[in-house]
XYZ file of C-alpha atoms in Angstrom:
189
model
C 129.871 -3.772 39.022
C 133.482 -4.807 38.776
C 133.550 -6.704 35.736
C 137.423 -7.182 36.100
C 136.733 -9.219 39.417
C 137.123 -13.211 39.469
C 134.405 -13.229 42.132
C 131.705 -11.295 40.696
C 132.505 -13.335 37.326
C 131.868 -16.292 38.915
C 129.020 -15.391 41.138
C 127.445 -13.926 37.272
C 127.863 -17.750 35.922
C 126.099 -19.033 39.261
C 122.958 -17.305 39.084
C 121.400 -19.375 36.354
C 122.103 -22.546 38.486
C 120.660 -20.740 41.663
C 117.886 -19.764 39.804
C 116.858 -22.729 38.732
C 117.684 -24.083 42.418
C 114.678 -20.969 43.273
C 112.587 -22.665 40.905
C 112.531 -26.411 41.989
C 111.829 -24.575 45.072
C 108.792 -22.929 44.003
C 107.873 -26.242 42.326
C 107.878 -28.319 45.379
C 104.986 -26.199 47.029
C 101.977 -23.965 46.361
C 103.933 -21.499 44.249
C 104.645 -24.194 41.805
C 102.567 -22.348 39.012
C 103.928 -18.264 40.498
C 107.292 -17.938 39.208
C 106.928 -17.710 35.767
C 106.916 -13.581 35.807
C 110.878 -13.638 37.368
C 111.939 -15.107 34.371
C 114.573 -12.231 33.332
C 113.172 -9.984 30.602
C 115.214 -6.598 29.477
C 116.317 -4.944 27.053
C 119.548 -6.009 25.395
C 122.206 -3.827 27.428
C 125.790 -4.318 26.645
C 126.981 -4.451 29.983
C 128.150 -6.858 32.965
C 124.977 -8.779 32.806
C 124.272 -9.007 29.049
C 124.565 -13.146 29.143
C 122.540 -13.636 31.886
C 119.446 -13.906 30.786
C 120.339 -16.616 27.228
C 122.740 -18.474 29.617
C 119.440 -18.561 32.430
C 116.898 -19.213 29.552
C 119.341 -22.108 27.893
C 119.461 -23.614 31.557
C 115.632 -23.783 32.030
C 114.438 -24.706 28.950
C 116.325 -28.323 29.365
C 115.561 -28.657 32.521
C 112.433 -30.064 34.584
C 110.816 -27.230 35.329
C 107.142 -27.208 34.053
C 104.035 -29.071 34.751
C 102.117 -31.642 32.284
C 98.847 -32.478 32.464
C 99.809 -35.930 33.873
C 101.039 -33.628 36.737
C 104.719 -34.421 35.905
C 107.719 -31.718 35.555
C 108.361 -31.750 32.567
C 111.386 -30.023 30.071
C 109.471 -26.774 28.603
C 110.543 -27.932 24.527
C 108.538 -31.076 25.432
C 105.314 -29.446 26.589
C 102.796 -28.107 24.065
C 100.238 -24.314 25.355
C 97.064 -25.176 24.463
C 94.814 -21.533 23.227
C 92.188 -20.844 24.934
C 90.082 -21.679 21.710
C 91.389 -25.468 21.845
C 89.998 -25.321 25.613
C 86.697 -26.530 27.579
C 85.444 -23.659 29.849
C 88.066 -24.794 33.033
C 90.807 -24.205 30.616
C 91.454 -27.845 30.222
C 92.601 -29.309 26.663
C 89.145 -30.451 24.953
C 91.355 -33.260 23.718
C 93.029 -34.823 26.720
C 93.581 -38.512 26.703
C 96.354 -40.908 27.600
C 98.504 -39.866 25.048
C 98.514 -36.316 25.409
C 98.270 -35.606 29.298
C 101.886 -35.679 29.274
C 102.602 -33.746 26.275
C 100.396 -31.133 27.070
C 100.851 -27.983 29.817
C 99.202 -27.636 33.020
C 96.129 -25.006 33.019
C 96.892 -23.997 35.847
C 99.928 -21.680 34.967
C 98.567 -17.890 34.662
C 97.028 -16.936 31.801
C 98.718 -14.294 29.600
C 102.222 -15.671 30.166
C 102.199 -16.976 26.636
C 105.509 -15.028 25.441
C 107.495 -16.618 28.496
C 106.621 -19.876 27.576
C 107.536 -19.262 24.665
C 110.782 -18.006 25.321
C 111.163 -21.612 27.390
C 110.643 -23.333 24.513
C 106.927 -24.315 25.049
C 105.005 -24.714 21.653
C 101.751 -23.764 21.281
C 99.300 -26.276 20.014
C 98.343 -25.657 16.221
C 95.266 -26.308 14.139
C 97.233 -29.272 12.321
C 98.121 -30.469 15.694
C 94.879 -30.038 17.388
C 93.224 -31.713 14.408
C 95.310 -34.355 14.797
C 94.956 -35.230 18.155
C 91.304 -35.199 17.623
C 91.463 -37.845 14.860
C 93.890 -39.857 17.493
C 90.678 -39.666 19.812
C 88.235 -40.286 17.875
C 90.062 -43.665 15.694
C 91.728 -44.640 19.064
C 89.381 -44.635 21.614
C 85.918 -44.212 19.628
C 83.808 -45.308 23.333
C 85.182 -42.447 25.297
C 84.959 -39.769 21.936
C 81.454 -40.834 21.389
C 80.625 -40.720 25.510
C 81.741 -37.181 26.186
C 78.825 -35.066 26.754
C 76.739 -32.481 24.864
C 78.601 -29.776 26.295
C 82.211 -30.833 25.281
C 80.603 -31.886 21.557
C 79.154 -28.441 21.206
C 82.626 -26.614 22.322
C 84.773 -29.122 19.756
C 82.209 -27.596 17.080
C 82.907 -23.964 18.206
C 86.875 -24.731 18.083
C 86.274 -26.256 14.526
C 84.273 -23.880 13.057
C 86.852 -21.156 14.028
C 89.354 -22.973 12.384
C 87.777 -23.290 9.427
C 86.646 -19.305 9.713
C 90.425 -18.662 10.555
C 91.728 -20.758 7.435
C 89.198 -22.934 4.720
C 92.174 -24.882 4.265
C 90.948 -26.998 7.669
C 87.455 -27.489 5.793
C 88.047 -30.113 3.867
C 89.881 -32.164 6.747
C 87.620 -31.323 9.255
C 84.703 -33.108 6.940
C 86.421 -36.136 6.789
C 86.024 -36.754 11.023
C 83.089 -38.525 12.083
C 82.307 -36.616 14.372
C 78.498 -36.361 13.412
C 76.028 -39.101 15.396
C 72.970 -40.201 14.201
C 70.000 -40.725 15.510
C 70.587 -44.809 15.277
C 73.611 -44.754 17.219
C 75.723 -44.265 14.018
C 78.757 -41.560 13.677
C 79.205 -40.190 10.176
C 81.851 -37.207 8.802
């Protein structure tokens, strides 16, 4: 490539813009949740193309581009990955109210394209975070907590317990949620 040439310097600066264009495209139909692989990943090469992929990254990670749970595009910095351990057996968020459908990504991207989310700026959801969301449900909206059924309980205790087997730190937090009922009706910590 001619990197003396005005044209193929400005057709380089372009191709973030167009391929963000290729995106919305993909976003309007059934590949909505499919283009996550082109994202450009190489090697750090000195050549023609050595900004292309920071100046395409910078681009997308501001930009609309990503699905929430509240089935909005959303800028990737704004959406949280939620681990498979922090997930019911559909891959949906075990905590997914209100307030988090929209801060929360869309299962249905591919799995193992954690690192490319990454690179967009998507956060992954922590213990702390997850934690805290759970509190949120449970003090906010006690009915619907209390109403989910046996199944999503006994998944919640599963993602606890390997929190607290990953870290004891989450023990003594995690004993503070009432998240135990009793047989009168009563939840206790």
């Amino acid at each position: 490539v001619d990197s003396s040439s005005h044209w193929n310097r400005a057709l380089l600066r372009r191709i973030p813009q167009a391929f963000l264009g290729a995106i919305q495209l993909f976003n309007s139909g059934k590949l909505r949740y499919s283009w996550l692989p082109y994202l450009p990943f190489r090697p750090y090469v000195g050549d023609f193309f050595k900004t292309l992929e920071e100046e395409t990254i910078r681009l997308l990670c501001r930009s609309p581009i990503l699905e929430s749970f509240a089935g909005l595009l959303e800028p990737p910095s704004s959406l949280i990955y939620i681990p498979v351990s922090f997930s019911d057996d559909e891959g949906k968020p075990l905590i997914l109210t209100d307030g988090t459908k929209s801060r929360y990504l869309s299962h249905r991207y591919p799995s193992g394209e954690e690192h490319r989310l990454k690179s967009l700026g998507v956060k992954s959801l922590t213990t702390e975070d997850f934690i805290e969301d759970l509190r949120g449900f449970i003090t906010k909206t006690p009915t619907q907590f209390r109403k989910m059924p046996d199944s999503w309980h006994s998944k919640l205790a599963e993602a606890l317990l390997s929190a607290i087997a990953r870290s004891h730190y989450w023990k003594s937090t995690i004993s503070t949620l009432e998240i135990v009922p009793l047989r009168n009706g009563q939840w206790v910590s």
